[in-house]
Amino acid sequence: MRVEAGGLPELGSGGRSSSGAREPGSAPRRRRRQQQRRAAMAAPPPPQRPAVQGLFEACREVFGASAGEVPSPAGVERIKSVLDSISAADVSLTPNMSYFRRVDSHGTPKITYLHLYECEAFSIGIFCLPPRGVIPLHNHPNMTVFSKLLFGELYVKSYDWVEASQDSTDVQLQGLRLAKVKVDGILNAPCETSVLYPEDGGNLHCFTAQTACAILDVLGPPYDDGSGRHCQHYNVSLSSPSAGDSRSLPGGDGYAWLEECEPPDNFHLVGSNYMGPRIVDN
């Protein structure tokens, strides 16, 4: 074979020798590389970790390190950041599901609770409220609580106790205790996660659904009667105490007198199976 002057390829270029012949084995290697590239492009992407799994792992580390106390600011921010990124789709919920329908047009509809996870350190669950559904005023003793409104329009009213030193003996004997209003307004999803603490942030709150609402809740630690974390309900007294020096205590729109009560007769909380991505505790 005649080779034109200046037409000699460099050795190794295109896998050919100075004689123009392809080096043995170069074509199979190239085919293998091409096949590997095609296989990599055709392979499905690795499955993503469910958002609730990331929430569980953040809660396990943060509440595990706090040993029943209020988590550090960095820990609170970590859980809040994870919750802020979670959507209703991440827990397989939509507003047209049966949990969010009013069966009876009269009275207060039942609330459904979907249990995701619970241990001694924390619990994760979702409250499903139909329109006009109400979670009555209740407390969270010695607990840090994160609430993420996944969808809907929710009226929230919350309180913190006024310092015990400001309560008079007469008021305590009457079973009333003064609380300061912390939040009184409407939340519309999407919105930031709300955080309440044992002494601040609106430890006592009530929810009223203006539309169908789903609330993803994290409690740390969860309710436990044996550990003194009993869920107590309250009524707002229609009048302030009149005995002794109690009249000198604050009053007005920014405060309310609260008294313990039994859960309202029309409050119906029922459990149901959570059908979204599962949490794996390994």
PDB file of N, CA, C and O in Angstrom, residues 119-161:
ATOM      1  N   CYS A 119     -41.027   7.767  69.877  1.00  0.00           N
ATOM      2  CA  CYS A 119     -40.117   7.121  70.814  1.00  0.00           C
ATOM      3  C   CYS A 119     -40.113   7.980  72.084  1.00  0.00           C
ATOM      4  O   CYS A 119     -40.894   8.925  72.206  1.00  0.00           O
ATOM      5  N   GLU A 120     -39.252   7.691  73.037  1.00  0.00           N
ATOM      6  CA  GLU A 120     -39.227   8.453  74.283  1.00  0.00           C
ATOM      7  C   GLU A 120     -38.790   9.897  74.051  1.00  0.00           C
ATOM      8  O   GLU A 120     -39.161  10.792  74.814  1.00  0.00           O
ATOM      9  N   ALA A 121     -38.000  10.124  73.009  1.00  0.00           N
ATOM     10  CA  ALA A 121     -37.415  11.451  72.805  1.00  0.00           C
ATOM     11  C   ALA A 121     -38.301  12.376  71.972  1.00  0.00           C
ATOM     12  O   ALA A 121     -38.293  13.593  72.176  1.00  0.00           O
ATOM     13  N   PHE A 122     -39.064  11.820  71.018  1.00  0.00           N
ATOM     14  CA  PHE A 122     -39.862  12.678  70.139  1.00  0.00           C
ATOM     15  C   PHE A 122     -40.937  11.857  69.439  1.00  0.00           C
ATOM     16  O   PHE A 122     -40.910  10.618  69.430  1.00  0.00           O
ATOM     17  N   SER A 123     -41.892  12.568  68.850  1.00  0.00           N
ATOM     18  CA  SER A 123     -42.925  11.931  68.035  1.00  0.00           C
ATOM     19  C   SER A 123     -43.156  12.770  66.787  1.00  0.00           C
ATOM     20  O   SER A 123     -42.922  13.985  66.777  1.00  0.00           O
ATOM     21  N   ILE A 124     -43.619  12.103  65.719  1.00  0.00           N
ATOM     22  CA  ILE A 124     -43.927  12.766  64.452  1.00  0.00           C
ATOM     23  C   ILE A 124     -45.314  12.310  64.021  1.00  0.00           C
ATOM     24  O   ILE A 124     -45.610  11.110  64.017  1.00  0.00           O
ATOM     25  N   GLY A 125     -46.180  13.267  63.668  1.00  0.00           N
ATOM     26  CA  GLY A 125     -47.524  12.917  63.218  1.00  0.00           C
ATOM     27  C   GLY A 125     -48.142  14.050  62.427  1.00  0.00           C
ATOM     28  O   GLY A 125     -47.588  15.156  62.353  1.00  0.00           O
ATOM     29  N   ILE A 126     -49.286  13.776  61.830  1.00  0.00           N
ATOM     30  CA  ILE A 126     -49.977  14.763  60.996  1.00  0.00           C
ATOM     31  C   ILE A 126     -51.422  14.872  61.458  1.00  0.00           C
ATOM     32  O   ILE A 126     -52.130  13.860  61.586  1.00  0.00           O
ATOM     33  N   PHE A 127     -51.876  16.105  61.697  1.00  0.00           N
ATOM     34  CA  PHE A 127     -53.277  16.375  62.006  1.00  0.00           C
ATOM     35  C   PHE A 127     -53.976  16.799  60.721  1.00  0.00           C
ATOM     36  O   PHE A 127     -53.501  17.695  60.012  1.00  0.00           O
ATOM     37  N   CYS A 128     -55.098  16.150  60.443  1.00  0.00           N
ATOM     38  CA  CYS A 128     -55.883  16.442  59.234  1.00  0.00           C
ATOM     39  C   CYS A 128     -57.201  17.070  59.661  1.00  0.00           C
ATOM     40  O   CYS A 128     -58.024  16.429  60.329  1.00  0.00           O
ATOM     41  N   LEU A 129     -57.411  18.323  59.281  1.00  0.00           N
ATOM     42  CA  LEU A 129     -58.578  19.080  59.707  1.00  0.00           C
ATOM     43  C   LEU A 129     -59.463  19.414  58.508  1.00  0.00           C
ATOM     44  O   LEU A 129     -58.999  20.064  57.559  1.00  0.00           O
ATOM     45  N   PRO A 130     -60.729  18.993  58.526  1.00  0.00           N
ATOM     46  CA  PRO A 130     -61.679  19.465  57.510  1.00  0.00           C
ATOM     47  C   PRO A 130     -61.985  20.944  57.751  1.00  0.00           C
ATOM     48  O   PRO A 130     -61.649  21.493  58.812  1.00  0.00           O
ATOM     49  N   PRO A 131     -62.622  21.615  56.802  1.00  0.00           N
ATOM     50  CA  PRO A 131     -63.038  22.993  57.043  1.00  0.00           C
ATOM     51  C   PRO A 131     -63.882  23.102  58.320  1.00  0.00           C
ATOM     52  O   PRO A 131     -64.734  22.262  58.581  1.00  0.00           O
ATOM     53  N   ARG A 132     -63.563  24.109  59.135  1.00  0.00           N
ATOM     54  CA  ARG A 132     -64.206  24.362  60.426  1.00  0.00           C
ATOM     55  C   ARG A 132     -63.782  23.358  61.495  1.00  0.00           C
ATOM     56  O   ARG A 132     -64.326  23.380  62.616  1.00  0.00           O
ATOM     57  N   GLY A 133     -62.829  22.512  61.201  1.00  0.00           N
ATOM     58  CA  GLY A 133     -62.300  21.624  62.226  1.00  0.00           C
ATOM     59  C   GLY A 133     -61.534  22.414  63.277  1.00  0.00           C
ATOM     60  O   GLY A 133     -60.832  23.373  62.955  1.00  0.00           O
ATOM     61  N   VAL A 134     -61.661  21.995  64.539  1.00  0.00           N
ATOM     62  CA  VAL A 134     -61.054  22.731  65.655  1.00  0.00           C
ATOM     63  C   VAL A 134     -60.238  21.782  66.525  1.00  0.00           C
ATOM     64  O   VAL A 134     -60.715  20.713  66.919  1.00  0.00           O
ATOM     65  N   ILE A 135     -59.008  22.179  66.816  1.00  0.00           N
ATOM     66  CA  ILE A 135     -58.221  21.554  67.882  1.00  0.00           C
ATOM     67  C   ILE A 135     -58.252  22.534  69.042  1.00  0.00           C
ATOM     68  O   ILE A 135     -57.675  23.620  68.956  1.00  0.00           O
ATOM     69  N   PRO A 136     -58.962  22.208  70.136  1.00  0.00           N
ATOM     70  CA  PRO A 136     -59.193  23.193  71.200  1.00  0.00           C
ATOM     71  C   PRO A 136     -57.918  23.552  71.959  1.00  0.00           C
ATOM     72  O   PRO A 136     -56.886  22.883  71.837  1.00  0.00           O
ATOM     73  N   LEU A 137     -58.026  24.606  72.744  1.00  0.00           N
ATOM     74  CA  LEU A 137     -56.886  25.147  73.478  1.00  0.00           C
ATOM     75  C   LEU A 137     -56.288  24.096  74.414  1.00  0.00           C
ATOM     76  O   LEU A 137     -56.986  23.536  75.257  1.00  0.00           O
ATOM     77  N   HIS A 138     -54.992  23.857  74.275  1.00  0.00           N
ATOM     78  CA  HIS A 138     -54.301  22.848  75.084  1.00  0.00           C
ATOM     79  C   HIS A 138     -52.845  23.251  75.266  1.00  0.00           C
ATOM     80  O   HIS A 138     -52.333  24.121  74.558  1.00  0.00           O
ATOM     81  N   ASN A 139     -52.172  22.588  76.191  1.00  0.00           N
ATOM     82  CA  ASN A 139     -50.790  22.953  76.518  1.00  0.00           C
ATOM     83  C   ASN A 139     -49.794  21.896  76.050  1.00  0.00           C
ATOM     84  O   ASN A 139     -50.170  20.820  75.562  1.00  0.00           O
ATOM     85  N   HIS A 140     -48.505  22.206  76.213  1.00  0.00           N
ATOM     86  CA  HIS A 140     -47.408  21.301  75.858  1.00  0.00           C
ATOM     87  C   HIS A 140     -46.359  21.404  76.958  1.00  0.00           C
ATOM     88  O   HIS A 140     -45.308  22.039  76.783  1.00  0.00           O
ATOM     89  N   PRO A 141     -46.613  20.793  78.127  1.00  0.00           N
ATOM     90  CA  PRO A 141     -45.730  20.989  79.283  1.00  0.00           C
ATOM     91  C   PRO A 141     -44.332  20.427  79.056  1.00  0.00           C
ATOM     92  O   PRO A 141     -44.160  19.276  78.665  1.00  0.00           O
ATOM     93  N   ASN A 142     -43.328  21.290  79.274  1.00  0.00           N
ATOM     94  CA  ASN A 142     -41.910  20.895  79.156  1.00  0.00           C
ATOM     95  C   ASN A 142     -41.593  20.301  77.786  1.00  0.00           C
ATOM     96  O   ASN A 142     -40.771  19.384  77.676  1.00  0.00           O
ATOM     97  N   MET A 143     -42.213  20.821  76.757  1.00  0.00           N
ATOM     98  CA  MET A 143     -42.040  20.276  75.409  1.00  0.00           C
ATOM     99  C   MET A 143     -41.652  21.376  74.426  1.00  0.00           C
ATOM    100  O   MET A 143     -42.034  22.530  74.582  1.00  0.00           O
ATOM    101  N   THR A 144     -40.883  20.981  73.410  1.00  0.00           N
ATOM    102  CA  THR A 144     -40.590  21.833  72.265  1.00  0.00           C
ATOM    103  C   THR A 144     -41.361  21.269  71.079  1.00  0.00           C
ATOM    104  O   THR A 144     -41.284  20.066  70.809  1.00  0.00           O
ATOM    105  N   VAL A 145     -42.122  22.120  70.393  1.00  0.00           N
ATOM    106  CA  VAL A 145     -43.044  21.646  69.370  1.00  0.00           C
ATOM    107  C   VAL A 145     -42.817  22.405  68.061  1.00  0.00           C
ATOM    108  O   VAL A 145     -42.711  23.633  68.053  1.00  0.00           O
ATOM    109  N   PHE A 146     -42.750  21.637  66.975  1.00  0.00           N
ATOM    110  CA  PHE A 146     -42.631  22.190  65.633  1.00  0.00           C
ATOM    111  C   PHE A 146     -43.919  21.873  64.875  1.00  0.00           C
ATOM    112  O   PHE A 146     -44.351  20.718  64.842  1.00  0.00           O
ATOM    113  N   SER A 147     -44.531  22.884  64.259  1.00  0.00           N
ATOM    114  CA  SER A 147     -45.761  22.685  63.496  1.00  0.00           C
ATOM    115  C   SER A 147     -45.590  23.260  62.096  1.00  0.00           C
ATOM    116  O   SER A 147     -45.349  24.459  61.946  1.00  0.00           O
ATOM    117  N   LYS A 148     -45.742  22.400  61.084  1.00  0.00           N
ATOM    118  CA  LYS A 148     -45.619  22.831  59.691  1.00  0.00           C
ATOM    119  C   LYS A 148     -46.980  22.680  59.005  1.00  0.00           C
ATOM    120  O   LYS A 148     -47.508  21.581  58.875  1.00  0.00           O
ATOM    121  N   LEU A 149     -47.563  23.810  58.580  1.00  0.00           N
ATOM    122  CA  LEU A 149     -48.817  23.786  57.834  1.00  0.00           C
ATOM    123  C   LEU A 149     -48.511  23.387  56.393  1.00  0.00           C
ATOM    124  O   LEU A 149     -47.884  24.139  55.646  1.00  0.00           O
ATOM    125  N   LEU A 150     -48.945  22.193  56.014  1.00  0.00           N
ATOM    126  CA  LEU A 150     -48.632  21.662  54.683  1.00  0.00           C
ATOM    127  C   LEU A 150     -49.523  22.266  53.612  1.00  0.00           C
ATOM    128  O   LEU A 150     -49.084  22.513  52.488  1.00  0.00           O
ATOM    129  N   PHE A 151     -50.783  22.454  53.928  1.00  0.00           N
ATOM    130  CA  PHE A 151     -51.681  23.180  53.026  1.00  0.00           C
ATOM    131  C   PHE A 151     -52.865  23.695  53.825  1.00  0.00           C
ATOM    132  O   PHE A 151     -53.162  23.224  54.927  1.00  0.00           O
ATOM    133  N   GLY A 152     -53.532  24.696  53.258  1.00  0.00           N
ATOM    134  CA  GLY A 152     -54.740  25.211  53.868  1.00  0.00           C
ATOM    135  C   GLY A 152     -54.572  26.581  54.509  1.00  0.00           C
ATOM    136  O   GLY A 152     -53.494  27.185  54.489  1.00  0.00           O
ATOM    137  N   GLU A 153     -55.673  27.040  55.088  1.00  0.00           N
ATOM    138  CA  GLU A 153     -55.736  28.333  55.783  1.00  0.00           C
ATOM    139  C   GLU A 153     -56.167  28.047  57.209  1.00  0.00           C
ATOM    140  O   GLU A 153     -57.234  27.478  57.443  1.00  0.00           O
ATOM    141  N   LEU A 154     -55.341  28.431  58.173  1.00  0.00           N
ATOM    142  CA  LEU A 154     -55.523  28.012  59.565  1.00  0.00           C
ATOM    143  C   LEU A 154     -55.505  29.223  60.491  1.00  0.00           C
ATOM    144  O   LEU A 154     -54.573  30.031  60.450  1.00  0.00           O
ATOM    145  N   TYR A 155     -56.555  29.327  61.319  1.00  0.00           N
ATOM    146  CA  TYR A 155     -56.558  30.366  62.350  1.00  0.00           C
ATOM    147  C   TYR A 155     -55.895  29.817  63.607  1.00  0.00           C
ATOM    148  O   TYR A 155     -56.254  28.743  64.105  1.00  0.00           O
ATOM    149  N   VAL A 156     -54.905  30.556  64.111  1.00  0.00           N
ATOM    150  CA  VAL A 156     -54.137  30.134  65.279  1.00  0.00           C
ATOM    151  C   VAL A 156     -54.260  31.185  66.372  1.00  0.00           C
ATOM    152  O   VAL A 156     -54.106  32.385  66.123  1.00  0.00           O
ATOM    153  N   LYS A 157     -54.557  30.727  67.580  1.00  0.00           N
ATOM    154  CA  LYS A 157     -54.462  31.604  68.750  1.00  0.00           C
ATOM    155  C   LYS A 157     -53.655  30.872  69.806  1.00  0.00           C
ATOM    156  O   LYS A 157     -53.969  29.735  70.161  1.00  0.00           O
ATOM    157  N   SER A 158     -52.602  31.540  70.280  1.00  0.00           N
ATOM    158  CA  SER A 158     -51.724  30.884  71.245  1.00  0.00           C
ATOM    159  C   SER A 158     -51.384  31.836  72.387  1.00  0.00           C
ATOM    160  O   SER A 158     -51.485  33.067  72.261  1.00  0.00           O
ATOM    161  N   TYR A 159     -50.966  31.240  73.505  1.00  0.00           N
ATOM    162  CA  TYR A 159     -50.675  31.991  74.723  1.00  0.00           C
ATOM    163  C   TYR A 159     -49.402  31.441  75.372  1.00  0.00           C
ATOM    164  O   TYR A 159     -49.032  30.276  75.182  1.00  0.00           O
ATOM    165  N   ASP A 160     -48.795  32.286  76.185  1.00  0.00           N
ATOM    166  CA  ASP A 160     -47.762  31.865  77.121  1.00  0.00           C
ATOM    167  C   ASP A 160     -48.197  32.303  78.513  1.00  0.00           C
ATOM    168  O   ASP A 160     -48.840  33.354  78.684  1.00  0.00           O
ATOM    169  N   TRP A 161     -47.850  31.496  79.517  1.00  0.00           N
ATOM    170  CA  TRP A 161     -48.203  31.874  80.882  1.00  0.00           C
ATOM    171  C   TRP A 161     -47.455  33.126  81.300  1.00  0.00           C
ATOM    172  O   TRP A 161     -46.267  33.277  81.002  1.00  0.00           O
TER     173      TRP A 161
END
